[in-house]
XYZ file of C-alpha atoms in Angstrom:
382
model
C 41.744 18.045 -123.608
C 38.835 20.134 -125.329
C 37.158 19.816 -122.075
C 39.869 21.531 -120.541
C 39.787 24.523 -123.124
C 36.261 25.068 -122.768
C 36.778 25.622 -118.892
C 39.601 27.848 -119.379
C 37.618 30.010 -122.113
C 34.706 30.575 -119.816
C 37.406 31.583 -116.944
C 39.077 34.031 -119.376
C 35.348 35.344 -120.005
C 34.864 35.605 -116.236
C 37.947 37.602 -115.708
C 37.278 39.896 -118.432
C 33.562 40.578 -117.503
C 34.899 42.011 -114.097
C 37.704 43.819 -115.520
C 35.474 45.649 -118.172
C 32.834 46.156 -115.310
C 30.475 43.744 -116.841
C 27.819 42.213 -114.011
C 28.998 38.825 -113.908
C 25.442 37.489 -113.485
C 23.973 39.282 -116.338
C 22.706 35.687 -118.131
C 18.885 35.260 -118.576
C 18.808 32.533 -115.782
C 20.190 35.292 -113.464
C 17.915 38.012 -115.078
C 15.088 35.873 -113.982
C 16.482 35.501 -110.687
C 16.606 38.923 -109.919
C 13.155 39.618 -111.066
C 11.930 36.575 -108.698
C 14.272 37.888 -106.153
C 12.554 41.494 -106.292
C 9.169 40.241 -106.020
C 9.763 38.039 -103.069
C 11.120 41.261 -101.331
C 8.203 43.352 -102.203
C 5.767 40.646 -100.781
C 7.669 39.775 -97.927
C 6.800 43.675 -96.852
C 3.503 42.568 -96.516
C 3.287 39.236 -94.933
C 2.868 40.098 -91.544
C -0.646 41.234 -92.068
C -1.507 39.654 -95.264
C -1.752 36.384 -96.772
C -0.336 36.987 -100.402
C -1.617 35.060 -103.385
C -1.230 35.307 -107.340
C 2.117 37.071 -106.937
C 3.845 37.436 -110.281
C 6.888 39.955 -111.660
C 7.252 41.276 -115.255
C 10.486 42.457 -116.537
C 9.967 45.382 -118.345
C 13.086 47.125 -119.167
C 17.082 46.849 -118.532
C 19.881 49.280 -119.161
C 23.361 49.921 -118.007
C 24.540 52.708 -115.807
C 28.087 54.375 -116.126
C 29.734 52.016 -113.805
C 28.480 49.104 -115.564
C 25.472 48.017 -113.029
C 22.349 46.476 -114.871
C 19.462 48.639 -113.940
C 16.033 46.377 -114.298
C 12.589 47.860 -114.172
C 10.050 45.181 -113.043
C 6.292 45.452 -112.354
C 5.125 43.369 -109.613
C 1.932 42.132 -108.909
C -0.335 40.145 -106.115
C -3.055 39.702 -104.318
C -3.658 40.662 -100.652
C -6.106 39.335 -97.868
C -5.849 40.581 -94.486
C -5.389 37.904 -91.968
C -7.292 39.649 -89.661
C -10.943 37.902 -89.433
C -13.078 40.923 -87.840
C -12.881 44.968 -88.455
C -12.271 44.821 -84.636
C -9.032 43.346 -84.806
C -7.612 46.481 -86.942
C -5.435 48.595 -84.968
C -6.882 51.807 -86.234
C -10.487 50.666 -85.040
C -8.739 49.778 -81.996
C -7.455 53.539 -81.905
C -11.047 54.642 -82.544
C -13.027 52.692 -79.765
C -10.021 53.886 -76.931
C -10.651 57.375 -78.024
C -14.689 56.910 -77.687
C -14.162 55.594 -74.593
C -12.095 58.610 -72.864
C -15.325 60.883 -74.072
C -17.890 62.348 -71.763
C -20.088 64.500 -73.810
C -23.237 62.374 -74.718
C -23.572 64.168 -78.261
C -19.865 63.530 -78.727
C -20.023 59.950 -77.985
C -23.005 59.350 -80.349
C -21.031 61.458 -82.876
C -17.965 58.952 -82.323
C -20.013 55.706 -81.990
C -21.966 56.364 -85.553
C -18.520 57.244 -87.166
C -16.834 53.969 -86.118
C -19.935 52.121 -87.033
C -19.271 53.320 -90.359
C -16.005 52.626 -90.589
C -16.166 49.208 -89.317
C -18.938 48.521 -92.005
C -16.859 49.792 -94.547
C -13.726 47.355 -93.390
C -15.984 44.104 -92.488
C -17.913 44.708 -95.940
C -15.070 45.360 -98.336
C -12.195 44.314 -97.043
C -12.325 41.403 -94.316
C -11.960 38.349 -96.823
C -11.601 40.120 -99.538
C -8.294 40.229 -101.423
C -7.144 43.499 -102.702
C -4.622 43.770 -105.518
C -1.681 45.863 -105.746
C 0.737 46.733 -108.527
C 3.977 48.131 -107.994
C 6.802 49.149 -110.155
C 10.397 48.393 -108.791
C 13.854 49.231 -109.701
C 16.452 46.752 -109.506
C 20.085 47.355 -109.717
C 22.571 44.181 -110.103
C 26.103 45.158 -109.393
C 28.813 45.135 -111.812
C 31.020 43.075 -109.584
C 29.413 40.203 -107.618
C 30.436 39.547 -104.403
C 32.880 36.350 -104.148
C 30.827 35.043 -101.843
C 27.704 34.659 -104.371
C 28.415 31.203 -106.565
C 27.658 31.639 -110.345
C 24.504 30.246 -110.695
C 22.718 30.443 -107.481
C 19.768 32.464 -106.709
C 20.733 36.493 -106.109
C 19.824 37.007 -103.042
C 18.679 40.271 -100.944
C 21.868 41.346 -99.869
C 23.239 41.812 -103.249
C 20.570 43.127 -105.194
C 19.339 46.655 -104.272
C 15.073 46.833 -104.882
C 13.585 50.437 -104.807
C 9.761 51.510 -105.802
C 8.419 53.887 -107.903
C 7.072 56.945 -105.712
C 6.570 58.899 -108.744
C 7.308 59.384 -112.191
C 10.691 58.763 -113.139
C 11.357 59.221 -109.110
C 12.105 55.895 -106.862
C 12.838 55.459 -103.024
C 13.320 52.972 -100.332
C 11.010 49.475 -100.652
C 9.935 50.192 -97.133
C 8.173 53.561 -97.801
C 5.196 51.317 -99.179
C 5.295 48.791 -95.914
C 1.764 48.619 -94.299
C 1.331 50.923 -91.663
C 2.551 49.624 -87.890
C -0.123 49.023 -85.185
C 1.111 52.259 -83.232
C 0.597 54.688 -86.201
C -2.782 53.383 -86.943
C -4.043 53.680 -83.383
C -2.702 57.064 -83.260
C -4.636 57.476 -86.297
C -7.633 56.081 -85.169
C -7.734 58.158 -82.175
C -7.235 61.289 -83.962
C -9.926 60.947 -86.151
C -12.539 60.156 -83.278
C -11.323 62.978 -81.225
C -11.998 65.203 -85.129
C -15.427 63.858 -85.153
C -16.521 64.389 -81.740
C -15.121 67.928 -81.638
C -17.188 68.715 -84.821
C -20.384 66.801 -83.026
C -22.103 70.066 -81.998
C -22.202 71.220 -85.755
C -23.668 68.259 -87.530
C -25.616 65.269 -86.661
C -23.705 62.487 -88.700
C -26.546 59.900 -89.030
C -29.893 62.387 -89.592
C -31.801 61.779 -92.355
C -33.818 64.902 -92.091
C -31.036 67.293 -92.168
C -28.521 67.693 -94.912
C -25.551 69.697 -93.856
C -23.990 69.458 -97.146
C -25.178 69.212 -100.648
C -27.540 66.202 -100.469
C -26.516 64.832 -104.260
C -23.737 63.100 -102.462
C -25.901 60.775 -100.739
C -26.640 59.567 -103.687
C -22.846 58.580 -104.361
C -22.029 54.854 -103.900
C -18.120 54.974 -103.645
C -17.161 51.414 -103.714
C -19.515 50.853 -107.102
C -17.137 54.358 -108.141
C -14.160 52.004 -107.105
C -15.049 49.236 -108.976
C -15.577 51.535 -112.054
C -12.120 52.590 -111.411
C -10.536 49.008 -111.113
C -12.235 47.939 -114.347
C -11.089 50.786 -116.605
C -7.783 51.326 -115.540
C -4.411 49.302 -116.117
C -0.824 49.091 -115.825
C 0.597 49.828 -118.864
C 1.464 53.335 -117.706
C 0.550 54.831 -121.116
C -1.254 57.912 -122.061
C -2.276 57.173 -125.170
C -5.473 55.606 -126.102
C -6.062 51.756 -125.700
C -8.663 49.488 -125.088
C -7.885 48.271 -121.405
C -8.859 52.009 -120.398
C -11.289 53.168 -122.720
C -14.503 52.602 -122.053
C -16.175 53.272 -125.469
C -19.503 55.116 -123.816
C -17.089 58.048 -122.996
C -14.086 59.842 -125.257
C -10.410 59.512 -124.367
C -8.249 62.459 -124.470
C -4.349 61.497 -125.027
C -2.157 62.546 -122.237
C -4.738 64.540 -120.620
C -7.510 61.842 -119.468
C -7.213 61.836 -115.568
C -10.077 64.175 -114.969
C -12.205 62.712 -117.740
C -11.676 59.124 -115.814
C -12.344 60.652 -112.360
C -15.410 62.024 -113.817
C -16.483 58.514 -115.102
C -16.025 57.041 -111.749
C -18.261 59.735 -110.242
C -21.206 58.861 -112.719
C -20.593 55.231 -112.320
C -21.356 55.781 -108.426
C -24.545 57.602 -109.028
C -23.004 61.197 -108.788
C -24.785 62.301 -111.897
C -24.599 65.680 -113.844
C -27.345 67.974 -112.730
C -26.319 71.079 -114.489
C -24.156 72.540 -117.356
C -20.985 73.067 -115.503
C -20.194 69.696 -114.794
C -21.005 67.330 -117.782
C -19.282 65.925 -120.691
C -16.630 67.541 -121.565
C -16.826 70.641 -119.888
C -13.972 72.291 -118.109
C -15.176 71.150 -114.786
C -15.500 67.332 -116.089
C -12.461 67.353 -118.121
C -9.509 69.075 -116.237
C -8.073 69.076 -112.819
C -8.619 72.965 -112.244
C -5.394 74.860 -112.195
C -7.744 77.226 -114.458
C -9.840 77.526 -111.412
C -12.843 75.849 -112.745
C -11.770 72.235 -113.205
C -13.451 69.181 -111.311
C -11.290 69.797 -108.010
C -12.877 73.343 -107.892
C -16.735 71.934 -108.714
C -16.625 69.438 -105.806
C -15.728 71.570 -103.177
C -17.522 74.585 -104.642
C -20.516 72.521 -104.659
C -19.999 71.206 -101.296
C -19.725 67.389 -102.208
C -16.135 66.873 -100.867
C -14.064 68.381 -98.909
C -10.028 68.845 -99.215
C -7.654 67.479 -96.843
C -4.092 65.887 -96.107
C -5.173 63.180 -93.875
C -4.902 59.952 -95.721
C -6.700 58.305 -92.900
C -9.948 59.907 -94.136
C -9.446 59.178 -97.765
C -11.297 56.117 -97.952
C -12.261 54.553 -101.512
C -14.153 56.519 -103.639
C -11.985 59.628 -103.011
C -9.771 61.627 -105.180
C -6.354 61.271 -104.809
C -4.621 65.163 -106.304
C -0.533 65.257 -107.251
C 1.125 68.107 -105.854
C 4.508 69.900 -107.133
C 7.232 69.112 -104.432
C 6.737 73.512 -103.680
C 2.745 72.583 -102.675
C 1.247 73.492 -106.067
C -0.948 71.452 -107.769
C 0.384 69.485 -110.648
C -2.883 68.640 -112.726
C -3.317 65.210 -112.016
C -6.074 63.218 -109.971
C -6.806 59.747 -109.888
C -9.550 57.576 -107.615
C -8.820 56.063 -104.296
C -9.646 52.367 -104.904
C -8.722 51.052 -101.457
C -7.830 52.349 -97.852
C -7.764 49.439 -94.908
C -5.705 51.539 -93.192
C -2.611 49.253 -93.315
C -2.313 50.263 -97.204
C -3.492 52.804 -99.672
C -4.013 51.960 -103.369
C -5.281 54.405 -106.312
C -6.014 53.831 -109.881
C -5.699 56.898 -112.660
C -5.360 57.652 -116.337
C -2.687 59.538 -117.580
C 0.011 57.541 -117.435
C -2.512 54.679 -116.581
C -2.449 53.140 -113.257
C -4.351 50.610 -111.261
C -3.805 49.589 -107.804
C -0.918 51.377 -107.271
C 0.480 52.294 -103.597
C -0.048 55.933 -102.905
C 3.605 56.240 -102.380
C 3.920 56.435 -105.828
C 2.865 59.730 -105.933
C 5.780 61.646 -103.507
C 3.302 64.980 -102.791
C -0.417 64.971 -102.652
C -3.802 65.786 -101.235
C -6.892 64.279 -100.953
C -10.644 65.362 -102.033
C -13.455 62.919 -99.648
C -16.891 62.938 -99.982
C -18.962 64.440 -97.441
C -21.126 61.108 -97.026
C -19.983 57.842 -96.363
C -22.528 55.208 -98.314
C -21.463 52.165 -96.567
C -22.115 53.946 -92.987
C -25.111 55.972 -94.163
C -22.817 58.862 -92.419
C -22.142 62.277 -93.080
C -18.241 62.692 -92.625
C -16.240 66.300 -91.800
C -13.335 67.280 -92.620
């Protein structure tokens, strides 16, 4: 009799929860299932081209909307290792080679070969066989009324929960926006890159050690060393106040406005050291993004160190990512690209602190790229 009463109470509670619009699967067990399901969905996006390891997810927040749906905020982290075993297997590289094979001018062919060699060296040294970290902010919606086809206690499946990824501050979009770029897109990108290199071959010898078509200071910039610094001194706490995981004690930390200070530190770690009174700790050129006309972005462009572009394929690790407003104006926020294997691009930044986030986290953006590629020993043109 007691067992019968207990079943009746649980049944009544379930019916009442449906009538009140309270999610039927809001227990701790099902919440864990939602988090695990979200992690499975995001890692599945990458599994065709990467081997996934060290995958984990943490519940960061939970609230109900006006319809009674439960909205979870989840931070997912995992590592990706390319399944390709050589750079020649990367579609973008294949597109570059195809474009080079179509050239007939000797100078253009030489420029293309030098550029391709530089990108192949980067891929083989920094990506092939090297696990890359990835951190993704997810918003997961659990409906207020569960489908009758989902028995209580069973795993919440992908056709029940809705998973979105962060694409901006308080902005979310379809999870598929962070999926690796497909082969067709990469091949086209590789063709375009080499076509542009060939077109500029008459203006500059990309590998000339005796001539400096741009400020020779950029030759000292080891962009991968800068990337390593960015990874070491960034985190995914998403906060703007001073904290140990992001504050190198050798530098000051500026709460709520530390992004340019952080990128400047990355540059120094990469060997691009101050040589004047304009860019040094903590001048406007060092410490601001340049919306006032004399910040970090203006300094690297005016001194012929970096060029501005909207082409993500040119933004290799060690480049600046610059956030824009929806109207195309500068938003006053910068970070450092820490990986670009043509499939996936991520960045690190302060204010709010982010580490190895897909660039889709920022909806509107452009890039500032070093004129010299330290890994290929090549000059790079816009």
